[in-house]
Short mmCIF file of C-alpha atoms and ligand atoms in Angstrom, two decimals:
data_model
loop_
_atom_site.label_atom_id
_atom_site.label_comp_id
_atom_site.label_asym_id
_atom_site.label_seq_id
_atom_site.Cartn_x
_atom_site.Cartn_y
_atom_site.Cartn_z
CA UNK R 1 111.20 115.93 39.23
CA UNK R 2 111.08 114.03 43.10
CA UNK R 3 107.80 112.35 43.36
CA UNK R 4 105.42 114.35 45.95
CA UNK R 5 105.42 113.05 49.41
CA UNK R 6 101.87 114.37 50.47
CA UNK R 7 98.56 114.22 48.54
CA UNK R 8 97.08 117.55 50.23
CA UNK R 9 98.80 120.22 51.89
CA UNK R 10 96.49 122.27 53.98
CA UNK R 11 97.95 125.93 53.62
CA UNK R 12 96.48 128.35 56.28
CA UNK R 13 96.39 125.28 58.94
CA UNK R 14 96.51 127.81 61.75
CA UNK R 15 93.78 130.39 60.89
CA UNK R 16 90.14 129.94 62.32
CA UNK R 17 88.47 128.48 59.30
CA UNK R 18 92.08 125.97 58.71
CA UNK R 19 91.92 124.78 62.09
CA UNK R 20 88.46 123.43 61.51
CA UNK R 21 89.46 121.93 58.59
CA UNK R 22 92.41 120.40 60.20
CA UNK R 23 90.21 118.68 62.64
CA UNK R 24 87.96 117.46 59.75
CA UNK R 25 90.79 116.16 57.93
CA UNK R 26 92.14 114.11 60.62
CA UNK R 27 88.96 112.62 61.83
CA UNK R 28 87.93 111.79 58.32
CA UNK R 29 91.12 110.35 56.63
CA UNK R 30 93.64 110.08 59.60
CA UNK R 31 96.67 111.62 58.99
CA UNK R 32 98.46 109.14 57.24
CA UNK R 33 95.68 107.12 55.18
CA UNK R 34 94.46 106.44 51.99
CA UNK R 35 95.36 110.14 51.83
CA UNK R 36 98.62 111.45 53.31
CA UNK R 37 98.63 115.01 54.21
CA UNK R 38 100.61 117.77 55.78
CA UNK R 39 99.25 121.12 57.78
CA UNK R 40 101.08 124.37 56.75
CA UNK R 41 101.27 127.85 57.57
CA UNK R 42 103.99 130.63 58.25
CA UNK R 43 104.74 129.95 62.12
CA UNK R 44 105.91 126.49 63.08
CA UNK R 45 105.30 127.49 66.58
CA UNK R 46 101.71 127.85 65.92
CA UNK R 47 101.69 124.74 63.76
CA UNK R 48 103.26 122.55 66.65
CA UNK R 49 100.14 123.74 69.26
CA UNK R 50 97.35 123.17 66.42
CA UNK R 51 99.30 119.37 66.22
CA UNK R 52 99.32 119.02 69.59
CA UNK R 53 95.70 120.11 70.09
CA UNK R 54 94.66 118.66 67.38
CA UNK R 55 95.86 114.88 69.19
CA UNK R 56 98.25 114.04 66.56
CA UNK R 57 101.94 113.17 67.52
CA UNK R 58 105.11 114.02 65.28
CA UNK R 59 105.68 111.61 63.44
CA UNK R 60 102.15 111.38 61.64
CA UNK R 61 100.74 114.44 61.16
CA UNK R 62 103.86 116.74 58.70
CA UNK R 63 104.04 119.94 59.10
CA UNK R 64 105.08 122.83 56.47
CA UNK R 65 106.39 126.12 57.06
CA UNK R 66 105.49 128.38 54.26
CA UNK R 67 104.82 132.52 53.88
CA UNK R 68 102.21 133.72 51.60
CA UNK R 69 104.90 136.54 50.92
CA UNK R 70 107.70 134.47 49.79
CA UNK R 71 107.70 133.10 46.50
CA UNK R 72 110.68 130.33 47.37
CA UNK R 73 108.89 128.79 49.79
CA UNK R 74 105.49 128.42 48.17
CA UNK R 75 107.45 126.67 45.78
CA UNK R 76 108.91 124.46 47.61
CA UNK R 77 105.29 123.57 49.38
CA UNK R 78 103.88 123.17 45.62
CA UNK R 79 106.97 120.42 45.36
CA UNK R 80 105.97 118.76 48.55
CA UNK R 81 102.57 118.01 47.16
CA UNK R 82 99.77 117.41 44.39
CA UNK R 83 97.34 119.42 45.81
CA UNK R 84 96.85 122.78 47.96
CA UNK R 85 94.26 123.97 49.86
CA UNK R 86 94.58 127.46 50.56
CA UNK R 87 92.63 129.03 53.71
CA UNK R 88 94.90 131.74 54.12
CA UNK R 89 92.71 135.17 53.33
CA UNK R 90 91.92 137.81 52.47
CA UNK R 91 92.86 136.10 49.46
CA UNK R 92 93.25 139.56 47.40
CA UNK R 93 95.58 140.30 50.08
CA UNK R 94 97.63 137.33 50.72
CA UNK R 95 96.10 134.68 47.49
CA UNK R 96 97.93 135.25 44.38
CA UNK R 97 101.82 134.15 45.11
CA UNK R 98 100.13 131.10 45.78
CA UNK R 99 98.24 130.30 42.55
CA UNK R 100 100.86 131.78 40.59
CA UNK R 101 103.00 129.26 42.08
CA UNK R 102 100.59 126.26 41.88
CA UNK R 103 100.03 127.34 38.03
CA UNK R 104 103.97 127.31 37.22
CA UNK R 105 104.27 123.78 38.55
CA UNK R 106 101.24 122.07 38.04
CA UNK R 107 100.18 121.41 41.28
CA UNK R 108 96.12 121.77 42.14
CA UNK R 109 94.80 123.49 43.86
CA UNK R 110 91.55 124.58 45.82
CA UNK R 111 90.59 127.41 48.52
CA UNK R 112 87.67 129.46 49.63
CA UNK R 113 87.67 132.66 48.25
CA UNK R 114 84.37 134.62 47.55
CA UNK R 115 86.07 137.68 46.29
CA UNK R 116 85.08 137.87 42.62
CA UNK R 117 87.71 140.70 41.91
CA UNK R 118 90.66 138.39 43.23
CA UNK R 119 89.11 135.14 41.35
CA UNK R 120 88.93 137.80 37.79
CA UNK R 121 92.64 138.51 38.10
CA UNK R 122 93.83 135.27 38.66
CA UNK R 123 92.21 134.02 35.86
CA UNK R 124 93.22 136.92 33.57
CA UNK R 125 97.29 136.66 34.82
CA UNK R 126 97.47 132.56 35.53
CA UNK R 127 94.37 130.95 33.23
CA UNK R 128 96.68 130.16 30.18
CA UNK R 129 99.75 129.13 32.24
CA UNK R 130 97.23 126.64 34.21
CA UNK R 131 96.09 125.09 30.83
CA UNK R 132 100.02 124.79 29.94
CA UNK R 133 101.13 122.93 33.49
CA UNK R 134 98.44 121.11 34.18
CA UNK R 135 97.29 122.51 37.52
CA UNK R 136 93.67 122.54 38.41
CA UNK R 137 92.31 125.78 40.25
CA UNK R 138 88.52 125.40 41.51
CA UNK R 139 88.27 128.90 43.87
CA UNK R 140 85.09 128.90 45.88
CA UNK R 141 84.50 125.92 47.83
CA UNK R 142 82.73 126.45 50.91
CA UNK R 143 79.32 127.84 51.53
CA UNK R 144 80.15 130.06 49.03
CA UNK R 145 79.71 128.63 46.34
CA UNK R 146 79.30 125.02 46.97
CA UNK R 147 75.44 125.23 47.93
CA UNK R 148 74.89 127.09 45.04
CA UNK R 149 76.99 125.71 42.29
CA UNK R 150 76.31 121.70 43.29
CA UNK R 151 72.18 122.89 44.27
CA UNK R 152 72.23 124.29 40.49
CA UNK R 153 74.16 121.17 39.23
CA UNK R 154 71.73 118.26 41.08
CA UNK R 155 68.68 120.32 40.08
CA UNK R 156 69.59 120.26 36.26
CA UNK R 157 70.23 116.94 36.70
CA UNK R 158 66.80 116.27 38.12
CA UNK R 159 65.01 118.05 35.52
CA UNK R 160 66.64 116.29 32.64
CA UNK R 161 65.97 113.04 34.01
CA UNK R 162 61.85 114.31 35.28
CA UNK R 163 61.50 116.61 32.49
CA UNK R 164 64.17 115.84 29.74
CA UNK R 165 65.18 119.53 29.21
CA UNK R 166 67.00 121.61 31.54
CA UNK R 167 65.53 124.30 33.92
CA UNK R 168 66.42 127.78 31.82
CA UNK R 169 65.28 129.69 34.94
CA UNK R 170 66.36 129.15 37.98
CA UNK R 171 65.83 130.46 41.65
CA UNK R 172 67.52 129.76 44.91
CA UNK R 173 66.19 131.34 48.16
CA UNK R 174 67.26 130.96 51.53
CA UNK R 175 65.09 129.30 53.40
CA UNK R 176 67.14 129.01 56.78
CA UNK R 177 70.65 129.79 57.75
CA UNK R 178 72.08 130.28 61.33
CA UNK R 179 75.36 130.92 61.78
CA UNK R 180 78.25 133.66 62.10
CA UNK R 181 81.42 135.68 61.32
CA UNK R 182 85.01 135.47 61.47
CA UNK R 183 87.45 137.88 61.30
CA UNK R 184 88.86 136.46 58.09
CA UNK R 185 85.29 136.56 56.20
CA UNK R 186 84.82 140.33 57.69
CA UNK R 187 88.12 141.06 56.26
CA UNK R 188 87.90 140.02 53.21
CA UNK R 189 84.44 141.62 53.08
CA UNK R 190 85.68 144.73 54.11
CA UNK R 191 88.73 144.57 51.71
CA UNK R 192 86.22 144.51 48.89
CA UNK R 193 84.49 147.49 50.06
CA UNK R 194 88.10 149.46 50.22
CA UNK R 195 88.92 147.91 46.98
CA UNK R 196 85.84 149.28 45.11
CA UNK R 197 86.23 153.01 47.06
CA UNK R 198 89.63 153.35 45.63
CA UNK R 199 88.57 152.10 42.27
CA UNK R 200 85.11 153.01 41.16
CA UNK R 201 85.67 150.95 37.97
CA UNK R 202 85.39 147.92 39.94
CA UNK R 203 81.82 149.15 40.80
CA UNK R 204 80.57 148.05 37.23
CA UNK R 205 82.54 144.53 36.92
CA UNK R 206 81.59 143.60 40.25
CA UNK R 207 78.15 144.37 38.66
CA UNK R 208 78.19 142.21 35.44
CA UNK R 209 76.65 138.42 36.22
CA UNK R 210 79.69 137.31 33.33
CA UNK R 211 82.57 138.63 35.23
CA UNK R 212 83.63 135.53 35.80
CA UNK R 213 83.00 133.81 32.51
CA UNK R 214 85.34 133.03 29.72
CA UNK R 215 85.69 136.32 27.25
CA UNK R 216 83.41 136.34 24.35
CA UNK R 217 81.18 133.96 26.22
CA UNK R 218 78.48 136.26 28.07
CA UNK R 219 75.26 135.69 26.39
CA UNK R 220 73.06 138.63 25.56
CA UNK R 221 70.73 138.39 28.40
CA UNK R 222 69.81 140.20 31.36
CA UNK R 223 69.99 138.54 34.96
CA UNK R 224 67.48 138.73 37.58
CA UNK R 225 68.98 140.41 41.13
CA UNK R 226 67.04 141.04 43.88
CA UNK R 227 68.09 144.51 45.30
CA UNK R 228 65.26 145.74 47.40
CA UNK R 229 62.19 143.53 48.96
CA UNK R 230 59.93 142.26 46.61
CA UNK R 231 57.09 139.27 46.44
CA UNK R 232 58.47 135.99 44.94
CA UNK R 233 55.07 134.56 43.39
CA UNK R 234 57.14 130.99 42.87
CA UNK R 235 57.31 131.17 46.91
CA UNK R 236 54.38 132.63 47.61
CA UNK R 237 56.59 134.84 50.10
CA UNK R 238 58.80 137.66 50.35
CA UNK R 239 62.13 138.13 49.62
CA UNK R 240 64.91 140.34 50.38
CA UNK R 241 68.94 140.52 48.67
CA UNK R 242 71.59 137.28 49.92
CA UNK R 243 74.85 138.99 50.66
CA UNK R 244 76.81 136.02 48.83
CA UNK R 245 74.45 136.26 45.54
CA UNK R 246 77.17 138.39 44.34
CA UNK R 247 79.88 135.47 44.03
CA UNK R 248 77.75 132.28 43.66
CA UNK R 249 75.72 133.56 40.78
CA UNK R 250 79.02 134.52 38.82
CA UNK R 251 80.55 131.01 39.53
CA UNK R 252 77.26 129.16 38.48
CA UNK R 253 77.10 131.64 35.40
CA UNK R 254 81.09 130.57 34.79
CA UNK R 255 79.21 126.77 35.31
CA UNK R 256 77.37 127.24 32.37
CA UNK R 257 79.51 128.28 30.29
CA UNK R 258 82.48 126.14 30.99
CA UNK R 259 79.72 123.13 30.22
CA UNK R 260 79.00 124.97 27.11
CA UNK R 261 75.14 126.25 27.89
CA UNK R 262 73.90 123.19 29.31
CA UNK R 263 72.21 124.87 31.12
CA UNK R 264 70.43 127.08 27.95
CA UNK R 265 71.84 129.53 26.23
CA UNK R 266 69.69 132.07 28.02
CA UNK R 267 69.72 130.17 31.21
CA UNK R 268 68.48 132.86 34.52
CA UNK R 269 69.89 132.20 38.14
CA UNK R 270 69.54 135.07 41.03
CA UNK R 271 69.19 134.21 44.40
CA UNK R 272 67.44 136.12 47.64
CA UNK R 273 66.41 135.30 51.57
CA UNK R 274 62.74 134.03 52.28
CA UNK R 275 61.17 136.58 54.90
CA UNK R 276 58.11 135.21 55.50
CA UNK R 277 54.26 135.51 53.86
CA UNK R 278 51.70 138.66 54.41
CA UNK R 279 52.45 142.30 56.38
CA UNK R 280 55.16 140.46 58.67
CA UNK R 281 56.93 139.27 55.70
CA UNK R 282 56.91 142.66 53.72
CA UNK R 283 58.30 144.32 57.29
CA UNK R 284 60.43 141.66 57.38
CA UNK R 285 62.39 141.78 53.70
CA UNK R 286 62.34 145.58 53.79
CA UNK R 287 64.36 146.23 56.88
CA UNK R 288 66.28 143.14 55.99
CA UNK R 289 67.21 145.03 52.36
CA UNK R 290 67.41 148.28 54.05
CA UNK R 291 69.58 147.02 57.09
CA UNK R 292 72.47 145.56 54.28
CA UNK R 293 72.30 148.45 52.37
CA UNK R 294 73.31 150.17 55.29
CA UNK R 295 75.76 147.89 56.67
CA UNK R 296 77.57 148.47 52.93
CA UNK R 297 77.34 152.12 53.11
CA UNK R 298 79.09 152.08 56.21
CA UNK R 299 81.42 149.44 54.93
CA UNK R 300 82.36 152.51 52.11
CA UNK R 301 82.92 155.25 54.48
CA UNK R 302 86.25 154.83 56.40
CA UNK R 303 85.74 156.17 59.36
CA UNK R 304 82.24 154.39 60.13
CA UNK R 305 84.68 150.92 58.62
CA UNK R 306 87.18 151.92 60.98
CA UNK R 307 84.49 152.11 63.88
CA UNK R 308 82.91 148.91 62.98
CA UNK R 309 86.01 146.94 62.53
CA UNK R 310 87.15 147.57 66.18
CA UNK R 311 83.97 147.91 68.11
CA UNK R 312 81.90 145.81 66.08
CA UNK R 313 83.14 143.11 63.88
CA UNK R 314 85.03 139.90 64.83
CA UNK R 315 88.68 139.97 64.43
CA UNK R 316 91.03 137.97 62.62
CA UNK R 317 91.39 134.33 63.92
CA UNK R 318 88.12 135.03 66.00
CA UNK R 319 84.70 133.33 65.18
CA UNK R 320 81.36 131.55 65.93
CA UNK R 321 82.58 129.16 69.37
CA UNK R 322 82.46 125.27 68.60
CA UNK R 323 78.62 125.40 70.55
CA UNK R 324 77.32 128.23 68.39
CA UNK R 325 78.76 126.25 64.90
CA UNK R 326 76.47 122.96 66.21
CA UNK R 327 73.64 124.58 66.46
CA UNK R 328 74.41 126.50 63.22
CA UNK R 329 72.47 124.88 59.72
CA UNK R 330 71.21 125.85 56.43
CA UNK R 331 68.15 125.33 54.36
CA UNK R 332 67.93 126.40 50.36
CA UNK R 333 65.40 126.07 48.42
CA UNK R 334 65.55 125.86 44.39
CA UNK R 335 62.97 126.41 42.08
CA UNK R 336 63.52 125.86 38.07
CA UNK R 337 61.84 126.50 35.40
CA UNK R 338 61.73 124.95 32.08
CA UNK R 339 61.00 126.86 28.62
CA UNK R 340 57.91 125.41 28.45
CA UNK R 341 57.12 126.26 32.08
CA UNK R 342 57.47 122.83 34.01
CA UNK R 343 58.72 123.35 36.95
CA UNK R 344 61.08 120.88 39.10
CA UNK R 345 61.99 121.97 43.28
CA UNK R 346 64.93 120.85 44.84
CA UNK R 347 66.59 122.00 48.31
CA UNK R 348 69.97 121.64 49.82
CA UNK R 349 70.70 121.56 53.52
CA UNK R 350 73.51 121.30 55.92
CA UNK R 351 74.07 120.31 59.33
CA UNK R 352 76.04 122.73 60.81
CA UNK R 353 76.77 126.53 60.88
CA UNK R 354 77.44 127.33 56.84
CA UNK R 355 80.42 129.47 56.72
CA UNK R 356 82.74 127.45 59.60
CA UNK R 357 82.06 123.88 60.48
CA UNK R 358 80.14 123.12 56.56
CA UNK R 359 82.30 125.14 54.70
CA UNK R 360 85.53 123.02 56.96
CA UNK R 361 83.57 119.74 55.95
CA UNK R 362 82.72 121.33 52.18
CA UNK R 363 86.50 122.43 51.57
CA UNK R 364 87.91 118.60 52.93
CA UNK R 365 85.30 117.11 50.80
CA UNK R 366 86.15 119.11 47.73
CA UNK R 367 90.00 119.07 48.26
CA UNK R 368 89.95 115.13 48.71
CA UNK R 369 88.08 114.90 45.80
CA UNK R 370 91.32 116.90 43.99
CA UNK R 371 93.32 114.65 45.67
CA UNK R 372 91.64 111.40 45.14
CA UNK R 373 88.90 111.35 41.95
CA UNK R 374 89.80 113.94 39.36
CA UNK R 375 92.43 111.76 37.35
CA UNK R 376 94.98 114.52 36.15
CA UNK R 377 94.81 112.40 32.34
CA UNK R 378 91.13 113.07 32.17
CA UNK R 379 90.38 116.74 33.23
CA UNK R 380 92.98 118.93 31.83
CA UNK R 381 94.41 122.13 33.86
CA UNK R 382 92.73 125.47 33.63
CA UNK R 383 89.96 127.27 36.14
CA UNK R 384 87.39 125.12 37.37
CA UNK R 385 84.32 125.45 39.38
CA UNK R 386 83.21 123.40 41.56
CA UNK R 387 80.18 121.48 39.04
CA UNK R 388 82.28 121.26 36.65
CA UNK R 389 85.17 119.53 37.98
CA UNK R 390 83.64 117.45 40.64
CA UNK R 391 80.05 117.10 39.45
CA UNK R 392 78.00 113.48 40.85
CA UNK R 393 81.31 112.71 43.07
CA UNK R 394 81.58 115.73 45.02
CA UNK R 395 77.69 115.09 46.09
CA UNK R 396 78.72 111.83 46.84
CA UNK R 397 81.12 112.65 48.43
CA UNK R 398 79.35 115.56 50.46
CA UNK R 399 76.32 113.31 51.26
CA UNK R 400 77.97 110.54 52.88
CA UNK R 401 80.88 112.26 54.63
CA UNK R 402 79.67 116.20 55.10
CA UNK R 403 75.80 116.40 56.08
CA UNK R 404 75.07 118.10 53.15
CA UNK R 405 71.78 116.84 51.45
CA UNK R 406 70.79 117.34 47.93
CA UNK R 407 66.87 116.54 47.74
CA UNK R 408 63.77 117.01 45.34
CA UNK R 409 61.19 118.27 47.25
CA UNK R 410 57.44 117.77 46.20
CA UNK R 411 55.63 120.73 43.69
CA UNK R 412 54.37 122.51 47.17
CA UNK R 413 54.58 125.74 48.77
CA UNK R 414 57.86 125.52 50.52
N1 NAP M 1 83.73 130.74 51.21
C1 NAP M 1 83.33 130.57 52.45
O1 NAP M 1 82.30 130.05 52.67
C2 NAP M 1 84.25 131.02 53.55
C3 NAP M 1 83.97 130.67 54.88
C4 NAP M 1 84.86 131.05 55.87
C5 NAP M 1 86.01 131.77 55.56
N2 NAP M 1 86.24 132.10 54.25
C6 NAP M 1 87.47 132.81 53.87
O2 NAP M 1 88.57 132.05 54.33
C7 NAP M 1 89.64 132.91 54.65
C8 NAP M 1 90.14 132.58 56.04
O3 NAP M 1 89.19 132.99 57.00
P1 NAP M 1 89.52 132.85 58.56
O4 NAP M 1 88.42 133.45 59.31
O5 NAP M 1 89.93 131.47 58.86
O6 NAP M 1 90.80 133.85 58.63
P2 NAP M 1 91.82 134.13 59.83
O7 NAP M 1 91.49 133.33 61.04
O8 NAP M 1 91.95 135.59 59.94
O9 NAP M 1 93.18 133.51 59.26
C9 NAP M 1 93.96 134.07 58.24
C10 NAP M 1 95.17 133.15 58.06
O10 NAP M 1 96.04 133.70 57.09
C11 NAP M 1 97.34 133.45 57.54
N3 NAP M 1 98.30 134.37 56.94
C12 NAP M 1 98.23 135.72 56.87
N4 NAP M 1 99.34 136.19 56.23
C13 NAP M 1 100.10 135.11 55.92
C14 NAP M 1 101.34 134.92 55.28
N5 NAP M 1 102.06 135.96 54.83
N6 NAP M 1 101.81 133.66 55.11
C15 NAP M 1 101.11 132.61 55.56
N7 NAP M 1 99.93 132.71 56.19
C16 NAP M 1 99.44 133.94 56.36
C17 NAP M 1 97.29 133.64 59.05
O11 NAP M 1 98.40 132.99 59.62
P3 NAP M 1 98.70 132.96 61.21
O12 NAP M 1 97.76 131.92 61.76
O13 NAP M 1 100.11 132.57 61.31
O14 NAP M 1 98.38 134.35 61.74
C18 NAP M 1 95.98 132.95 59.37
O15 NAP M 1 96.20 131.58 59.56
C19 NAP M 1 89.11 134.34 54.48
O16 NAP M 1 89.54 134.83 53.23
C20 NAP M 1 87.61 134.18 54.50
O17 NAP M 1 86.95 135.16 53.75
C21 NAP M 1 85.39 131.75 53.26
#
């Protein structure tokens, strides 16, 4: 077999979310550095005008032409390269040739897929042939569920050095998070919602925290989830559901169990929004729960999904504009718990809007540290998630290069 000539192929170069992380990349590692890279997508018209805006001339930046649809050439991209990152959604729509192919010949692979139904099948149809070729799959590596998985990760490692047992309970809560939508997120959002209305068994395995955890493994305890508003006593503050508990708890739950229970056999995690102390707070977290619940009944009934998908919702390739994603940041707050009931408080914060310019800075981060740290003899293909493939290097990593900051924070009200 030819020897690769990139390290990292960005696959979806062209969409809103891949053009961001184009920019990253380029900025960051040049185009031709310590790690050589190509941008690829299905139009080489489009590629050639993100190159050119993008500042890069011919001859450094590659380019790749490459349809989600067509199995030949996603083969011939996984041959161009050790590692793909894959920004091409809705990833239950467009995702699997892709990993099937990266599986088959070993080549790794990363993206930034939320959708826990995709992520289920892909391990059930591609998890053993992974193991067999080598290739490393770690789905979930932007805001969802970096944050979470690495805030989980730094926290336990916090506690064992503080405390010298790990945190069995754990909370995060959103402090602060500005930001928006793009089409692509809203798609795949909305793709879940169709998904789950034409299959009602779906309903109950989007529902179990283990979906996403190696069979046989789930333990025989019952996970926290904040559905309605409710007083968090560890806050001193209300609290109402976070849309994206629904994949980062799963991936954290798969954490702990790929690290065999480090985290305790009958380890908790749920997540939820602060809203705020007293009457203003309780107002607050109730229309908050009631205004999501609402926005996912309407999600589930086509016409009103129809409505709000062309009067209402950004559309593919549309997003947050490069002003809005500067002012964008996020605050998140962790509280854990120990058996005993010591208690250790951690937060993790990022400089820029969460789901576009972090997650673009989050994804480079995590794909270069594919590319560059995770030494094919020592971890061994399969399904990773992002703690337990990257661990101490990816917050390294993200802390120097990504304005993402993993800090304890003193025993206070936050
Ligand atoms: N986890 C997170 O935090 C996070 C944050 C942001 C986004 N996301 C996810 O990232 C994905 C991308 O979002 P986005 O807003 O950037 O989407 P987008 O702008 O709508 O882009 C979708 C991309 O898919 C490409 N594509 C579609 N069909 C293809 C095919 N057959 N072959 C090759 N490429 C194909 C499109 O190519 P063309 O450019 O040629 O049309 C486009 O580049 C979504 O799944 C979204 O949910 C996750």
């Amino acid at each position: 077999m030819s020897t690769p000539s990139h390290d990292l192929v960005a696959f979806g170069a062209t969409s809103f979310v891949g053009k961001i992380l184009c920019r990253y990349l380029l900025e960051e590692f040049g185009a031709q550095g310590d790690m050589k890279w190509a941008a690829a997508g299905r139009s080489k018209a489009k590629l050639e005008e993100l190159r050119s805006s993008l500042g890069a001339k011919a001859g450094t930046l590659p380019l790749v032409v490459a349809d989600a649809a067509d199995e030949a050439s996603l083969r011939k991209l996984c041959a161009s390269t050790r590692v793909v990152v894959s920004t091409v959604g809705p990833y239950a729509l467009h995702g699997q040739p892709l990993v099937k192919a990266c599986a088959e010949s070993g080549t790794d692979y990363c993206d930034l897929s939320g959708e826990v139904q995709w992520i289920r099948r892909m391990l059930q149809h591609y998890e053993a042939t992974a193991r067999k070729s080598g290739a490393r799959i770690v789905h979930c590596c932007g805001f969802d569920s970096i944050p979470s998985d690495m805030g989980v990760h730094f926290l336990q490692r916090q506690a064992m050095k503080r405390l010298g047992v790990p945190c069995t309970r754990v909370k995060m809560r959103v402090k602060v998070m500005r930001g928006g939508f793009s089409g692509g997120t809203v798609a795949s959002l909305m793709n879940v919602v169709k998904e789950v209305a034409a299959d009602p068994a779906l309903r109950k395995e989007l529902a179990d925290p283990y979906s996403l955890c190696p069979a046989g493994s789930a333990p025989n305890v019952r996970q926290p989830d904040v559905r309605s508003a409710e007083f968090d006593v560890d806050f001193g503050a209300w609290i109402a559901p976070f849309v994206m508990s629904a994949i980062n708890t799963r991936i954290v739950q798969r954490t702990n169990a790929l690290s065999e229970q480090a985290y305790g056999a009958d380890f908790t995690y749920d997540e939820a929004m602060l809203m705020g102390r007293g009457v203003k707070g309780m107002f607050a977290a109730t229309a908050m729960a009631a205004g999501l619940a609402a926005f996912m009944l309407a999600g589930s009934i086509g016409p009103a999904r129809a409505a709000l998908e062309r009067f209402v919702l950004p559309k593919p390739g549309e997003g947050p504009s490069p002003a809005a994603q500067r002012k964008g940041f996020f605050d998140l707050r962790f509280v854990g718990t120990t058996a005993d009931g010591r208690q250790i408080r951690t937060k993790v914060t990022g400089d820029r809007d969460p789901g576009y310019s972090s997650t673009g800075k989050m994804l480079g981060q995590a794909a270069a540290c594919l590319a560059l740290d995770v030494d094919k003899a020592a971890t061994p293909g399969g399904f990773w998630t992002p703690a337990t493939i990257f661990g101490d290097r990816l917050i390294r990593r993200l802390t120097a290069h990504s304005g993402v900051t993993f800090e304890l924070v003193p025993d206070l009200p936050n």
